[in-house]
Structures are given as C-alpha cells and as structure tokens.
Amino acid sequence: MTSRNSSKEKSIGVVGMGSFGTAIANILAEKSKVIAFARRSEVVDEINHKHQVEGLPIHPGIVGTFDPEFLCNSCDIIFFMVPSAAFQEVIRSFSPYLYPYHLVIHGTKGLCLDLPEGQTLEDVGKITRENILTMSEVILKETVAIRVGCLAGPNLARELYEGQPAATVVASKYNEVILEGQRLLRTDKFQVYGNSDIVGVELSGVLKNIIAIAAGALAGMGLGENAKGLLISRGMVELVYLGNALGGSVKSFIGLAGIGDLVATCNSTLSRNFTVGYRLAKGEKLEDIQASMEEVAEGINTIRLMKAFVEGTGMRAPITENLYKVLFEDLKIEEALQYLMKYPFSVDVDFL
C-alpha cells in the first residue's frame, strides 16, 4: 500500500470534467500535478492532445484518463465532481480501488435516494431522512474511504474558470481533510474556509438550488428587487427548516455555503437552476428546458426528494411544495406566486 510520504510527489485526482470539475482541476494544477478522469474517450483525448475540454483551454499539466484503477493508484487525494444522478454509479466503479488511506472530497450539490431494491420514489410517495443520502454518505456507504470532505460555496464555474475572485468551504469531520483542501486549493484569488459540519455544508449547497429556481422564475416574470429580497429571505428560512430536519446546523446555513451561495445563485444567469426558473416563467416546458441544457440543474431532483420528505415528516415548506406543483403538476407560476403572497407567514425569523 502506498504511503502518503513517498518520496515522489503524488498527483491529485479529479473525477468528472464538467464545468465545475474543469474549473477545480485548473485551480489544483497551479500547484500540483493533476490526473483527470472522464468517462468518454474523446474527452480524455481532448485533454491529453489539445489541452482542452469542450473546446475551452485547460492547464497543460492536467493528464486525462478513463481508468479508475490508474487514477486511484496514482493519487492519494481525489476530488469527485460528478452530477448526483451519476454519483453512486461512478463511486461504485471507483470503489474497488479506493483504500482507507485515500482522502476523498466531492463537489456535488445534490442528494441520492436510498430505497430498497426495486422501489422508486413514485412507489413510496413519502420518505424520511433514512431514505436520503448526501454525497459524503454515498462515499462512506459504497467505499472503505474514511476521510471524506465536501466543497461548497458561491462557486459559479464560469467565473472560477476565468480566474475571478471567489471563495469556497471545505467541510469535513476530519481536520486533516480541511487542511489538505486549503493547501491544495488556496490561491491569491481563491479563498478556502473550513467547516466541521459536513452535512450542514452539503445541505446548504443542495437546498439553495430550490430557491435559485424560484428566483429565476421571479426574474422571468419581470418582477423587481423587492420581490427577490422577499424570496431570498423567506427561502433562507425554509432552507434552515429543511436543513435542520435533515441534520445540518444553522451555523452552516448562514455561512458562505448557505447564504453566500444562495445570493450568488439567485442573481446569476450563469446558474443552471436560475435558468430553469427563468425559462419556465417565459412559458417553456420543463422537458424542453432539460433537453436543451448541457449540464444538470440539480434543483429539479432536489425538489422531488424534498417534496416527498416534507410529506413524510408532516412539515411545511411552501416554496418547495409550490415549485413541485409548477414543475410536475402544471401549476401556473403566477398562481404559485399568488399562493405564496397569501401564505400566513407571521414571524420574520424564528430559528435563531
């Protein structure tokens, strides 16, 4: 078994070269050798021969591979940057080659449904916390890795790729994971904070996507800044309630991974989730929007899971519940907005 202190410096692994994975690989490559995994051989060829991904230039020191075993043998620290829908499958394909000495950090803002074999969400209708896995929980369930962390915050991939100033949070129960994440990622233009509440940080990144879809819808309807301010603050309350019920702490939700990411995503046409809401408000159908997007808007699946969770626990989450009806039951956005404006919120903040 390889020890971390071997004389030859190890490469850092990045699994998944979508827009966020590519941006993180570039940042890592400023200080370290990077091996990037992509499933499609043409992407690997493009990385190795043209130093590009989807036509965009990347750091020439990044080496591409489609061999999980080679990546795991070459790297002690691996960043998984894969959409949640494919996350479990990808982790399972890497699992035979991951050992307890590996340090694994993911950057996926989604949730995984954990049901008995053969059952679907449609079959059960309602779910509890036991049926929901965050991505760190998927890693711990499917592999023998122990030191697991996540990356979250206002990290719009396009801005990171352009080298604009930004920050992120590395969260883990293990201080070593946080320190390694900071050492590898911190640059003059990229600040890295630490947080020990990994579930709270993961949930912050996951749940704010719901509010981002709603913010896009408001923008698509041509509503003003007052409405957006109302949505973001009420959305924050809903995020905290859902997040607490799922086991995260308020401190994480009001930090960079929560409020920080919420503000960035709810104001940005670069955000896939914002774009979904915007296009829905302009009258497009959800299927058409999804078919035309190059990358997944995680908020859509999150809304499905959270609707089933809210029903399973008897909570209320009015923004999430109404967005579910807009996405999956043809409720008009205008009607959802009217309903929310009449909803009997009486107290401003009651979670602090």
Short mmCIF file of C-alpha atoms in Angstrom, two decimals:
data_model
loop_
_atom_site.label_atom_id
_atom_site.label_comp_id
_atom_site.label_asym_id
_atom_site.label_seq_id
_atom_site.Cartn_x
_atom_site.Cartn_y
_atom_site.Cartn_z
CA MET A 1 0.00 0.00 0.00
CA THR A 2 1.31 3.44 -0.89
CA SER A 3 2.07 5.80 1.95
CA ARG A 4 1.39 9.48 1.58
CA ASN A 5 5.02 10.36 2.34
CA SER A 6 6.51 8.53 -0.60
CA SER A 7 9.47 10.45 -1.98
CA LYS A 8 7.85 11.10 -5.36
CA GLU A 9 5.10 13.70 -5.05
CA LYS A 10 1.69 12.24 -5.83
CA SER A 11 -0.76 13.66 -8.35
CA ILE A 12 -4.18 14.94 -7.31
CA GLY A 13 -7.17 13.20 -8.88
CA VAL A 14 -10.25 14.93 -10.32
CA VAL A 15 -13.17 12.72 -11.35
CA GLY A 16 -15.61 14.40 -13.74
CA MET A 17 -14.62 17.16 -16.13
CA GLY A 18 -17.88 19.09 -16.39
CA SER A 19 -17.69 22.86 -15.98
CA PHE A 20 -17.09 22.78 -12.20
CA GLY A 21 -14.69 19.82 -12.32
CA THR A 22 -12.67 21.55 -15.04
CA ALA A 23 -12.51 24.81 -13.07
CA ILE A 24 -11.31 22.98 -9.92
CA ALA A 25 -8.79 20.91 -11.93
CA ASN A 26 -7.32 24.16 -13.29
CA ILE A 27 -7.02 25.65 -9.78
CA LEU A 28 -5.38 22.45 -8.46
CA ALA A 29 -2.99 22.34 -11.43
CA GLU A 30 -1.49 25.70 -10.41
CA LYS A 31 0.26 23.91 -7.51
CA SER A 32 0.03 20.17 -8.18
CA LYS A 33 0.15 17.55 -10.88
CA VAL A 34 -3.44 16.61 -11.76
CA ILE A 35 -4.90 13.43 -13.25
CA ALA A 36 -8.45 13.95 -14.53
CA PHE A 37 -10.93 11.13 -15.11
CA ALA A 38 -13.55 11.39 -17.84
CA ARG A 39 -15.82 8.55 -18.96
CA ARG A 40 -15.77 9.47 -22.65
CA SER A 41 -12.58 8.60 -24.51
CA GLU A 42 -12.94 11.66 -26.77
CA VAL A 43 -12.83 13.94 -23.71
CA VAL A 44 -9.68 12.16 -22.48
CA ASP A 45 -8.09 12.57 -25.94
CA GLU A 46 -9.01 16.26 -25.99
CA ILE A 47 -7.40 16.75 -22.55
CA ASN A 48 -4.20 14.91 -23.49
CA HIS A 49 -3.70 16.09 -27.06
CA LYS A 50 -5.26 19.55 -27.20
CA HIS A 51 -5.21 20.56 -23.50
CA GLN A 52 -8.86 21.48 -23.84
CA VAL A 53 -12.26 20.39 -22.54
CA GLU A 54 -15.25 21.06 -24.82
CA GLY A 55 -13.02 23.48 -26.75
CA LEU A 56 -12.00 25.51 -23.67
CA PRO A 57 -8.25 25.64 -22.88
CA ILE A 58 -7.17 23.96 -19.63
CA HIS A 59 -3.89 23.86 -17.71
CA PRO A 60 -1.38 21.91 -19.86
CA GLY A 61 -0.22 19.92 -16.81
CA ILE A 62 -3.56 18.09 -16.48
CA VAL A 63 -3.40 14.47 -17.67
CA GLY A 64 -6.60 12.69 -18.75
CA THR A 65 -7.53 9.04 -18.12
CA PHE A 66 -10.60 6.81 -18.27
CA ASP A 67 -9.05 4.18 -15.99
CA PRO A 68 -10.30 4.39 -12.35
CA GLU A 69 -7.60 2.00 -11.13
CA PHE A 70 -4.78 4.09 -12.64
CA LEU A 71 -6.17 7.26 -11.06
CA CYS A 72 -6.61 5.70 -7.60
CA ASN A 73 -3.11 4.16 -7.68
CA SER A 74 -1.56 7.46 -8.77
CA CYS A 75 -3.44 9.76 -6.36
CA ASP A 76 -3.94 9.78 -2.59
CA ILE A 77 -6.31 12.76 -2.73
CA ILE A 78 -9.27 12.62 -5.12
CA PHE A 79 -11.93 15.22 -5.92
CA PHE A 80 -15.23 13.78 -7.22
CA MET A 81 -17.09 16.37 -9.35
CA VAL A 82 -19.91 14.28 -10.80
CA PRO A 83 -23.66 15.12 -11.07
CA SER A 84 -25.73 13.49 -8.32
CA ALA A 85 -27.70 11.32 -10.78
CA ALA A 86 -24.47 9.54 -11.79
CA PHE A 87 -22.64 9.87 -8.46
CA GLN A 88 -23.46 6.49 -6.93
CA GLU A 89 -22.64 4.63 -10.14
CA VAL A 90 -19.30 6.43 -10.52
CA ILE A 91 -18.37 5.88 -6.85
CA ARG A 92 -19.16 2.17 -7.25
CA SER A 93 -16.86 1.95 -10.27
CA PHE A 94 -14.02 3.51 -8.20
CA SER A 95 -14.80 1.59 -5.01
CA PRO A 96 -12.60 -1.48 -5.70
CA TYR A 97 -9.54 0.79 -5.99
CA LEU A 98 -10.18 3.13 -3.03
CA TYR A 99 -8.43 2.42 0.27
CA PRO A 100 -8.67 3.92 3.77
CA TYR A 101 -5.53 5.97 3.04
CA HIS A 102 -7.35 7.87 0.27
CA LEU A 103 -8.68 11.30 1.09
CA VAL A 104 -11.90 11.97 -0.86
CA ILE A 105 -13.53 15.38 -1.39
CA HIS A 106 -16.64 15.87 -3.53
CA GLY A 107 -18.16 18.98 -5.09
CA THR A 108 -21.66 17.71 -5.93
CA LYS A 109 -24.70 19.74 -4.80
CA GLY A 110 -27.31 17.02 -4.94
CA LEU A 111 -28.92 14.20 -2.98
CA CYS A 112 -29.28 10.48 -3.60
CA LEU A 113 -32.42 8.45 -2.92
CA ASP A 114 -31.81 5.32 -0.84
CA LEU A 115 -34.74 2.90 -1.17
CA PRO A 116 -34.99 -0.91 -1.02
CA GLU A 117 -34.05 -2.59 -4.30
CA GLY A 118 -36.69 -2.24 -6.98
CA GLN A 119 -38.60 0.62 -5.33
CA THR A 120 -38.89 4.13 -6.79
CA LEU A 121 -39.99 7.45 -5.35
CA GLU A 122 -43.31 7.02 -7.19
CA ASP A 123 -43.86 3.70 -5.40
CA VAL A 124 -43.34 5.06 -1.88
CA GLY A 125 -44.58 8.67 -2.22
CA LYS A 126 -43.26 9.74 1.20
CA ILE A 127 -39.73 9.38 2.51
CA THR A 128 -37.80 10.02 5.74
CA ARG A 129 -34.20 11.05 6.44
CA GLU A 130 -33.15 7.37 6.27
CA ASN A 131 -34.08 7.34 2.56
CA ILE A 132 -31.86 10.32 1.70
CA LEU A 133 -28.10 10.22 1.26
CA THR A 134 -25.85 13.23 0.91
CA MET A 135 -22.89 12.60 -1.40
CA SER A 136 -20.48 12.13 1.53
CA GLU A 137 -22.85 9.48 2.87
CA VAL A 138 -22.81 7.76 -0.53
CA ILE A 139 -18.99 7.69 -0.44
CA LEU A 140 -18.97 6.25 3.11
CA LYS A 141 -21.62 3.67 2.22
CA GLU A 142 -20.07 2.47 -1.05
CA THR A 143 -16.32 2.58 -0.27
CA VAL A 144 -13.83 1.98 2.54
CA ALA A 145 -12.72 5.63 2.43
CA ILE A 146 -12.88 7.26 5.88
CA ARG A 147 -11.55 10.78 5.46
CA VAL A 148 -14.27 12.35 3.37
CA GLY A 149 -14.97 16.03 2.71
CA CYS A 150 -17.03 18.28 0.50
CA LEU A 151 -16.57 21.52 -1.38
CA ALA A 152 -19.39 24.09 -1.37
CA GLY A 153 -19.95 27.83 -1.71
CA PRO A 154 -20.66 30.51 -4.31
CA ASN A 155 -18.61 28.78 -7.00
CA LEU A 156 -20.13 29.57 -10.39
CA ALA A 157 -17.89 27.53 -12.65
CA ARG A 158 -17.56 30.11 -15.42
CA GLU A 159 -16.22 32.76 -13.00
CA LEU A 160 -13.79 30.30 -11.43
CA TYR A 161 -12.57 29.28 -14.88
CA GLU A 162 -11.94 32.96 -15.70
CA GLY A 163 -9.91 33.36 -12.51
CA GLN A 164 -12.29 35.85 -10.88
CA PRO A 165 -12.01 36.24 -7.08
CA ALA A 166 -14.10 33.69 -5.16
CA ALA A 167 -14.13 31.51 -2.07
CA THR A 168 -15.25 28.05 -1.11
CA VAL A 169 -15.79 25.95 2.00
CA VAL A 170 -14.07 22.61 2.55
CA ALA A 171 -16.14 20.72 5.12
CA SER A 172 -15.19 17.52 6.89
CA LYS A 173 -15.25 15.88 10.31
CA TYR A 174 -11.51 15.45 9.82
CA ASN A 175 -9.31 18.48 10.25
CA GLU A 176 -6.70 16.87 8.00
CA VAL A 177 -9.15 16.93 5.07
CA ILE A 178 -9.85 20.64 5.63
CA LEU A 179 -6.13 21.49 5.87
CA GLU A 180 -5.27 19.49 2.74
CA GLY A 181 -8.15 21.08 0.84
CA GLN A 182 -6.94 24.53 1.88
CA ARG A 183 -3.32 23.76 0.99
CA LEU A 184 -4.22 22.45 -2.46
CA LEU A 185 -6.89 24.96 -3.49
CA ARG A 186 -6.00 28.28 -1.89
CA THR A 187 -4.61 30.88 -4.30
CA ASP A 188 -4.41 34.68 -4.45
CA LYS A 189 -7.88 34.69 -6.00
CA PHE A 190 -9.49 31.69 -4.31
CA GLN A 191 -10.02 31.72 -0.55
CA VAL A 192 -10.81 28.44 1.25
CA TYR A 193 -12.66 28.28 4.56
CA GLY A 194 -13.06 25.23 6.79
CA ASN A 195 -16.17 23.83 8.48
CA SER A 196 -16.56 20.63 10.54
CA ASP A 197 -20.34 20.31 9.85
CA ILE A 198 -20.09 18.41 6.58
CA VAL A 199 -23.79 17.51 6.39
CA GLY A 200 -24.84 21.14 7.03
CA VAL A 201 -22.49 22.40 4.32
CA GLU A 202 -23.66 19.74 1.84
CA LEU A 203 -27.32 20.55 2.57
CA SER A 204 -26.67 24.29 2.14
CA GLY A 205 -25.43 23.70 -1.41
CA VAL A 206 -28.26 21.29 -2.16
CA LEU A 207 -31.22 23.23 -0.75
CA LYS A 208 -30.30 26.66 -2.10
CA ASN A 209 -30.87 25.28 -5.63
CA ILE A 210 -34.60 25.14 -4.85
CA ILE A 211 -34.63 28.86 -4.07
CA ALA A 212 -32.49 29.59 -7.14
CA ILE A 213 -35.17 28.08 -9.41
CA ALA A 214 -37.76 30.31 -7.73
CA ALA A 215 -35.50 33.37 -8.13
CA GLY A 216 -35.13 32.65 -11.84
CA ALA A 217 -38.90 32.42 -12.13
CA LEU A 218 -39.33 35.85 -10.49
CA ALA A 219 -36.79 37.32 -12.91
CA GLY A 220 -38.53 35.65 -15.85
CA MET A 221 -41.80 37.22 -14.76
CA GLY A 222 -40.12 40.63 -14.77
CA LEU A 223 -40.58 41.21 -11.04
CA GLY A 224 -38.34 43.62 -9.18
CA GLU A 225 -35.71 43.63 -6.47
CA ASN A 226 -38.22 43.85 -3.59
CA ALA A 227 -39.75 40.53 -4.65
CA LYS A 228 -36.29 38.98 -4.93
CA GLY A 229 -35.34 40.22 -1.46
CA LEU A 230 -38.55 38.72 -0.10
CA LEU A 231 -37.90 35.40 -1.81
CA ILE A 232 -34.25 35.12 -0.71
CA SER A 233 -35.05 35.87 2.94
CA ARG A 234 -38.11 33.56 3.09
CA GLY A 235 -36.13 30.99 1.11
CA MET A 236 -33.40 31.19 3.72
CA VAL A 237 -35.92 30.40 6.47
CA GLU A 238 -37.19 27.40 4.50
CA LEU A 239 -33.64 26.24 3.81
CA VAL A 240 -32.85 26.36 7.56
CA TYR A 241 -36.00 24.41 8.48
CA LEU A 242 -35.42 21.69 5.91
CA GLY A 243 -31.70 21.62 6.69
CA ASN A 244 -32.28 21.25 10.43
CA ALA A 245 -34.75 18.43 9.83
CA LEU A 246 -32.10 16.67 7.74
CA GLY A 247 -29.41 17.06 10.40
CA GLY A 248 -27.46 20.21 9.49
CA SER A 249 -26.67 23.11 11.82
CA VAL A 250 -27.91 26.70 11.47
CA LYS A 251 -24.32 27.98 11.61
CA SER A 252 -23.52 26.32 8.27
CA PHE A 253 -26.66 27.66 6.59
CA ILE A 254 -25.86 31.27 7.44
CA GLY A 255 -22.27 30.94 6.22
CA LEU A 256 -20.57 31.02 2.83
CA ALA A 257 -22.01 27.67 1.68
CA GLY A 258 -25.56 28.77 2.59
CA ILE A 259 -26.26 32.50 2.34
CA GLY A 260 -23.13 33.07 0.22
CA ASP A 261 -24.12 30.51 -2.39
CA LEU A 262 -27.82 31.48 -2.20
CA VAL A 263 -27.08 35.12 -3.07
CA ALA A 264 -24.74 34.20 -5.95
CA THR A 265 -27.10 31.61 -7.43
CA CYS A 266 -30.27 33.67 -7.04
CA ASN A 267 -28.80 36.57 -9.01
CA SER A 268 -26.94 34.81 -11.77
CA THR A 269 -27.83 33.90 -15.32
CA LEU A 270 -24.74 31.62 -15.11
CA SER A 271 -26.65 29.42 -12.65
CA ARG A 272 -28.33 26.41 -14.25
CA ASN A 273 -31.05 26.37 -11.58
CA PHE A 274 -31.80 30.09 -12.00
CA THR A 275 -32.00 29.48 -15.76
CA VAL A 276 -34.58 26.69 -15.32
CA GLY A 277 -36.86 29.01 -13.33
CA TYR A 278 -36.35 31.87 -15.78
CA ARG A 279 -37.24 29.76 -18.80
CA LEU A 280 -40.25 28.20 -17.05
CA ALA A 281 -41.58 31.70 -16.35
CA LYS A 282 -41.13 32.53 -20.04
CA GLY A 283 -43.52 29.67 -20.84
CA GLU A 284 -41.15 26.83 -21.79
CA LYS A 285 -41.88 23.24 -20.77
CA LEU A 286 -39.61 21.54 -18.22
CA GLU A 287 -38.81 18.63 -20.59
CA ASP A 288 -37.70 21.03 -23.33
CA ILE A 289 -35.55 23.05 -20.92
CA GLN A 290 -33.84 19.91 -19.59
CA ALA A 291 -33.29 18.52 -23.09
CA SER A 292 -31.52 21.70 -24.20
CA MET A 293 -29.23 22.08 -21.15
CA GLU A 294 -25.70 20.72 -21.43
CA GLU A 295 -25.42 20.07 -17.69
CA VAL A 296 -27.88 19.05 -14.99
CA ALA A 297 -29.80 21.56 -12.87
CA GLU A 298 -29.61 19.72 -9.54
CA GLY A 299 -32.52 21.67 -8.05
CA ILE A 300 -35.13 19.74 -10.08
CA ASN A 301 -34.32 16.38 -8.44
CA THR A 302 -33.89 18.08 -5.05
CA ILE A 303 -37.43 19.48 -5.25
CA ARG A 304 -38.79 15.98 -5.97
CA LEU A 305 -36.97 14.50 -2.98
CA MET A 306 -37.79 17.36 -0.61
CA LYS A 307 -41.49 17.26 -1.53
CA ALA A 308 -41.58 13.55 -0.57
CA PHE A 309 -39.54 14.28 2.60
CA VAL A 310 -41.85 17.12 3.68
CA GLU A 311 -44.87 14.83 3.22
CA GLY A 312 -43.15 12.02 5.12
CA THR A 313 -42.37 14.25 8.10
CA GLY A 314 -45.52 16.41 8.15
CA MET A 315 -43.50 19.65 7.82
CA ARG A 316 -44.49 22.58 5.65
CA ALA A 317 -42.13 24.03 3.07
CA PRO A 318 -44.34 26.33 0.98
CA ILE A 319 -41.75 27.42 -1.60
CA THR A 320 -40.63 23.84 -2.26
CA GLU A 321 -44.20 22.49 -2.35
CA ASN A 322 -45.37 25.12 -4.81
CA LEU A 323 -42.33 24.73 -7.04
CA TYR A 324 -43.06 21.00 -7.16
CA LYS A 325 -46.55 21.79 -8.46
CA VAL A 326 -45.12 24.19 -11.06
CA LEU A 327 -42.51 21.66 -12.26
CA PHE A 328 -44.53 18.45 -12.16
CA GLU A 329 -48.24 19.29 -11.90
CA ASP A 330 -48.62 22.19 -14.36
CA LEU A 331 -49.46 24.84 -11.75
CA LYS A 332 -49.00 28.27 -13.36
CA ILE A 333 -46.11 30.23 -11.87
CA GLU A 334 -48.40 33.24 -11.39
CA GLU A 335 -50.77 31.12 -9.28
CA ALA A 336 -47.89 29.73 -7.20
CA LEU A 337 -46.71 33.29 -6.54
CA GLN A 338 -50.21 34.41 -5.51
CA TYR A 339 -50.45 31.48 -3.14
CA LEU A 340 -47.09 32.33 -1.54
CA MET A 341 -48.02 36.01 -1.19
CA LYS A 342 -51.14 34.97 0.76
CA TYR A 343 -49.36 32.33 2.86
CA PRO A 344 -49.73 33.15 6.57
CA PHE A 345 -46.08 33.80 7.44
CA SER A 346 -46.40 35.88 10.59
CA VAL A 347 -42.94 35.79 12.19
CA ASP A 348 -39.87 37.03 10.30
CA VAL A 349 -37.08 34.90 11.82
CA ASP A 350 -37.75 32.25 14.42
CA PHE A 351 -34.80 29.89 14.08
CA LEU A 352 -32.10 31.89 15.93
#
